[in-house]
Short mmCIF file of C-alpha atoms in Angstrom, two decimals:
data_model
loop_
_atom_site.label_atom_id
_atom_site.label_comp_id
_atom_site.label_asym_id
_atom_site.label_seq_id
_atom_site.Cartn_x
_atom_site.Cartn_y
_atom_site.Cartn_z
CA TYR H 1 0.00 0.00 0.00
CA THR H 2 2.64 2.51 1.08
CA THR H 3 5.05 1.34 -1.64
CA LEU H 4 2.41 1.82 -4.32
CA PHE H 5 1.54 5.26 -2.99
CA ARG H 6 5.18 6.38 -2.97
CA SER H 7 5.79 5.09 -6.50
CA ILE H 8 3.01 7.17 -8.09
CA ASP H 9 4.04 10.29 -9.98
CA LEU H 10 1.73 12.86 -8.41
CA GLY H 11 2.41 15.21 -11.31
CA LEU H 12 -0.02 13.08 -13.29
CA PHE H 13 -2.88 14.38 -11.19
CA ARG H 14 -2.42 18.09 -11.69
CA PRO H 15 -4.85 19.65 -14.16
CA GLU H 16 -3.17 21.03 -17.24
CA ASN H 17 -6.30 22.71 -18.70
CA PRO H 18 -5.47 21.63 -22.26
CA VAL H 19 -6.59 23.74 -25.19
CA ARG H 20 -9.79 22.16 -26.48
CA GLU H 21 -9.73 22.40 -30.26
CA SER H 22 -13.29 21.13 -30.56
CA GLY H 23 -14.56 23.38 -27.80
CA ILE H 24 -16.22 20.36 -26.17
CA VAL H 25 -15.43 19.60 -22.54
CA THR H 26 -16.18 16.01 -21.57
CA VAL H 27 -16.37 15.04 -17.90
CA GLY H 28 -15.77 11.36 -17.14
CA TRP H 29 -17.90 9.88 -14.36
CA PRO H 30 -17.31 6.19 -13.54
CA SER H 31 -20.52 4.97 -11.87
CA SER H 32 -22.56 1.93 -10.93
CA PRO H 33 -26.19 1.24 -10.04
CA THR H 34 -25.24 0.84 -6.38
CA HIS H 35 -23.97 4.42 -6.21
CA HIS H 36 -27.17 6.36 -6.82
CA MET H 37 -26.73 8.22 -3.53
CA ASP H 38 -23.29 9.41 -4.64
CA GLY H 39 -24.84 11.18 -7.59
CA GLN H 40 -26.64 13.49 -5.20
CA ILE H 41 -23.30 14.84 -3.99
CA ALA H 42 -22.32 16.60 -7.23
CA LEU H 43 -25.06 16.06 -9.77
CA ALA H 44 -27.05 19.25 -9.12
CA GLU H 45 -23.82 21.22 -9.38
CA LEU H 46 -22.86 19.49 -12.63
CA ILE H 47 -26.31 20.28 -14.05
CA ILE H 48 -25.89 23.96 -13.16
CA VAL H 49 -22.50 24.07 -14.89
CA MET H 50 -23.88 22.19 -17.92
CA ARG H 51 -26.74 24.69 -18.20
CA GLU H 52 -24.27 27.59 -18.01
CA CYS H 53 -21.78 26.07 -20.46
CA SER H 54 -23.31 24.41 -23.52
CA GLN H 55 -19.98 22.85 -24.49
CA VAL H 56 -19.92 20.57 -21.41
CA ARG H 57 -20.74 16.88 -21.86
CA VAL H 58 -20.73 14.05 -19.33
CA GLU H 59 -19.80 10.45 -20.03
CA PHE H 60 -20.79 7.86 -17.46
CA VAL H 61 -18.96 4.56 -17.38
CA GLY H 62 -20.95 1.64 -16.07
CA GLU H 63 -24.62 1.38 -15.39
CA VAL H 64 -26.04 4.76 -14.55
CA PRO H 65 -28.61 4.72 -11.76
CA GLY H 66 -32.08 5.81 -12.88
CA PRO H 67 -32.27 8.70 -10.38
CA ILE H 68 -29.17 10.26 -11.98
CA MET H 69 -30.62 10.08 -15.49
CA ASP H 70 -33.96 11.40 -14.19
CA ALA H 71 -32.22 14.37 -12.55
CA LEU H 72 -30.40 15.20 -15.79
CA ALA H 73 -33.72 15.12 -17.68
CA ARG H 74 -35.41 17.31 -15.02
CA GLY H 75 -32.47 19.72 -15.34
CA ARG H 76 -33.30 19.99 -19.05
CA ILE H 77 -29.93 18.61 -20.11
CA ASP H 78 -30.14 17.47 -23.73
CA GLN H 79 -29.62 13.70 -24.01
CA GLN H 80 -27.07 14.39 -26.78
CA ARG H 81 -24.81 15.80 -24.05
CA VAL H 82 -25.03 12.68 -21.88
CA ARG H 83 -23.45 9.36 -22.72
CA ALA H 84 -23.51 6.16 -20.70
CA GLN H 85 -21.61 3.05 -21.58
CA SER H 86 -21.13 -0.26 -19.78
CA VAL H 87 -17.80 -1.94 -20.28
CA PRO H 88 -16.76 -5.50 -19.34
CA ILE H 89 -14.09 -5.33 -16.64
CA ARG H 90 -11.50 -7.08 -18.82
CA LEU H 91 -11.85 -4.28 -21.39
CA TYR H 92 -11.89 -1.44 -18.87
CA PRO H 93 -8.18 -0.44 -19.10
CA ALA H 94 -8.33 -0.26 -22.91
CA PHE H 95 -11.63 1.61 -22.72
CA LEU H 96 -10.16 4.22 -20.37
CA SER H 97 -7.14 4.71 -22.62
CA MET H 98 -9.43 5.73 -25.51
CA ARG H 99 -11.48 8.31 -23.59
CA GLN H 100 -11.25 11.97 -24.54
CA TRP H 101 -12.15 13.38 -21.18
CA GLU H 102 -10.90 16.67 -19.79
CA PHE H 103 -11.16 15.45 -16.19
CA THR H 104 -13.06 12.95 -14.06
CA VAL H 105 -15.26 13.18 -10.97
CA ALA H 106 -15.52 10.83 -8.03
CA PRO H 107 -18.34 12.01 -5.79
CA LEU H 108 -19.01 9.82 -2.76
CA ALA H 109 -21.84 10.25 -0.27
CA PRO H 110 -20.80 10.15 3.40
CA ALA H 111 -22.15 6.61 3.86
CA LYS H 112 -20.66 3.74 5.85
CA PHE H 113 -19.95 1.71 2.69
CA ASN H 114 -18.05 4.59 1.13
CA LEU H 115 -15.77 4.93 4.14
CA SER H 116 -14.02 1.76 2.92
CA LYS H 117 -13.30 3.15 -0.56
CA SER H 118 -9.74 3.28 -1.85
CA TRP H 119 -8.26 5.90 -4.14
CA LEU H 120 -8.63 3.72 -7.25
CA LYS H 121 -10.61 6.40 -9.12
CA LEU H 122 -7.75 8.85 -8.54
CA ILE H 123 -5.23 6.32 -9.84
CA GLU H 124 -7.41 5.66 -12.90
CA ALA H 125 -7.59 9.40 -13.62
CA GLY H 126 -3.84 9.73 -13.19
CA SER H 127 -3.22 6.86 -15.59
CA MET H 128 -5.00 9.00 -18.22
CA HIS H 129 -3.06 12.13 -17.13
CA LEU H 130 -6.30 13.71 -15.90
CA ALA H 131 -7.30 15.55 -12.79
CA CYS H 132 -10.07 14.06 -10.67
CA LEU H 133 -12.42 16.15 -8.58
CA SER H 134 -13.39 14.00 -5.62
CA SER H 135 -15.31 14.05 -2.39
CA ASN H 136 -13.47 14.89 0.79
CA MET H 137 -13.30 11.28 2.03
CA ALA H 138 -10.51 9.95 4.26
CA GLU H 139 -8.70 7.91 1.61
CA TYR H 140 -8.98 10.70 -0.95
CA ARG H 141 -7.57 13.15 1.63
CA ARG H 142 -4.71 10.76 2.31
CA PHE H 143 -3.95 10.46 -1.39
CA CYS H 144 -4.17 14.22 -1.93
CA ALA H 145 -2.02 15.10 1.08
CA ASP H 146 0.94 16.02 -1.13
CA GLY H 147 -0.35 19.23 -2.65
CA LEU H 148 -3.51 18.04 -4.40
CA GLU H 149 -5.98 19.38 -1.85
CA PRO H 150 -7.59 21.70 -4.46
CA MET H 151 -9.04 18.59 -6.12
CA LEU H 152 -11.05 17.72 -2.97
CA CYS H 153 -14.62 18.99 -2.78
CA ARG H 154 -15.88 19.59 0.74
CA SER H 155 -19.33 21.02 -0.04
CA ARG H 156 -21.86 21.51 -2.84
CA GLN H 157 -20.49 25.02 -3.35
CA ASP H 158 -16.99 23.53 -3.63
CA TRP H 159 -18.22 21.11 -6.32
CA GLN H 160 -19.82 23.92 -8.29
CA GLU H 161 -16.81 26.25 -8.05
CA LYS H 162 -14.32 23.53 -8.95
CA LEU H 163 -16.42 22.20 -11.83
CA ARG H 164 -16.59 25.74 -13.22
CA TRP H 165 -12.85 26.15 -12.76
CA MET H 166 -12.14 22.89 -14.59
CA VAL H 167 -14.48 23.80 -17.44
#
């Protein structure tokens, strides 16, 4: 655990704000049907940013819980701006390598189950040279202790401000 942590190049996790030739900003959101409560952490803020910035898209990986899709529809987000794709686990690394995301998000609700989460989503983002906005959970704080605190979102306002900053 400690060896892995020390061997990671933390420079991979710093946002570079690349120039977007197409003008489209795609947010990657790995999800699953068991994480519908997590969507409530940042979804309203993402919808606000998507309504303000027509160039923002979101791409969910995995099965997207119905409540998340319903909230996007209620927020009047055009379905053309939302993509959801399930990927077999054996194809997941190759799938990630082909994404054209600007950054990823890892919102987690403060639930008992989520207290046992590792920083895998942060490692996945780093493997793609992307920043990851994440909830202020213990393992994420531990991972971000070396200067990446700006990527941690502590409140809904934090999510909204940081999503705007990344866009």
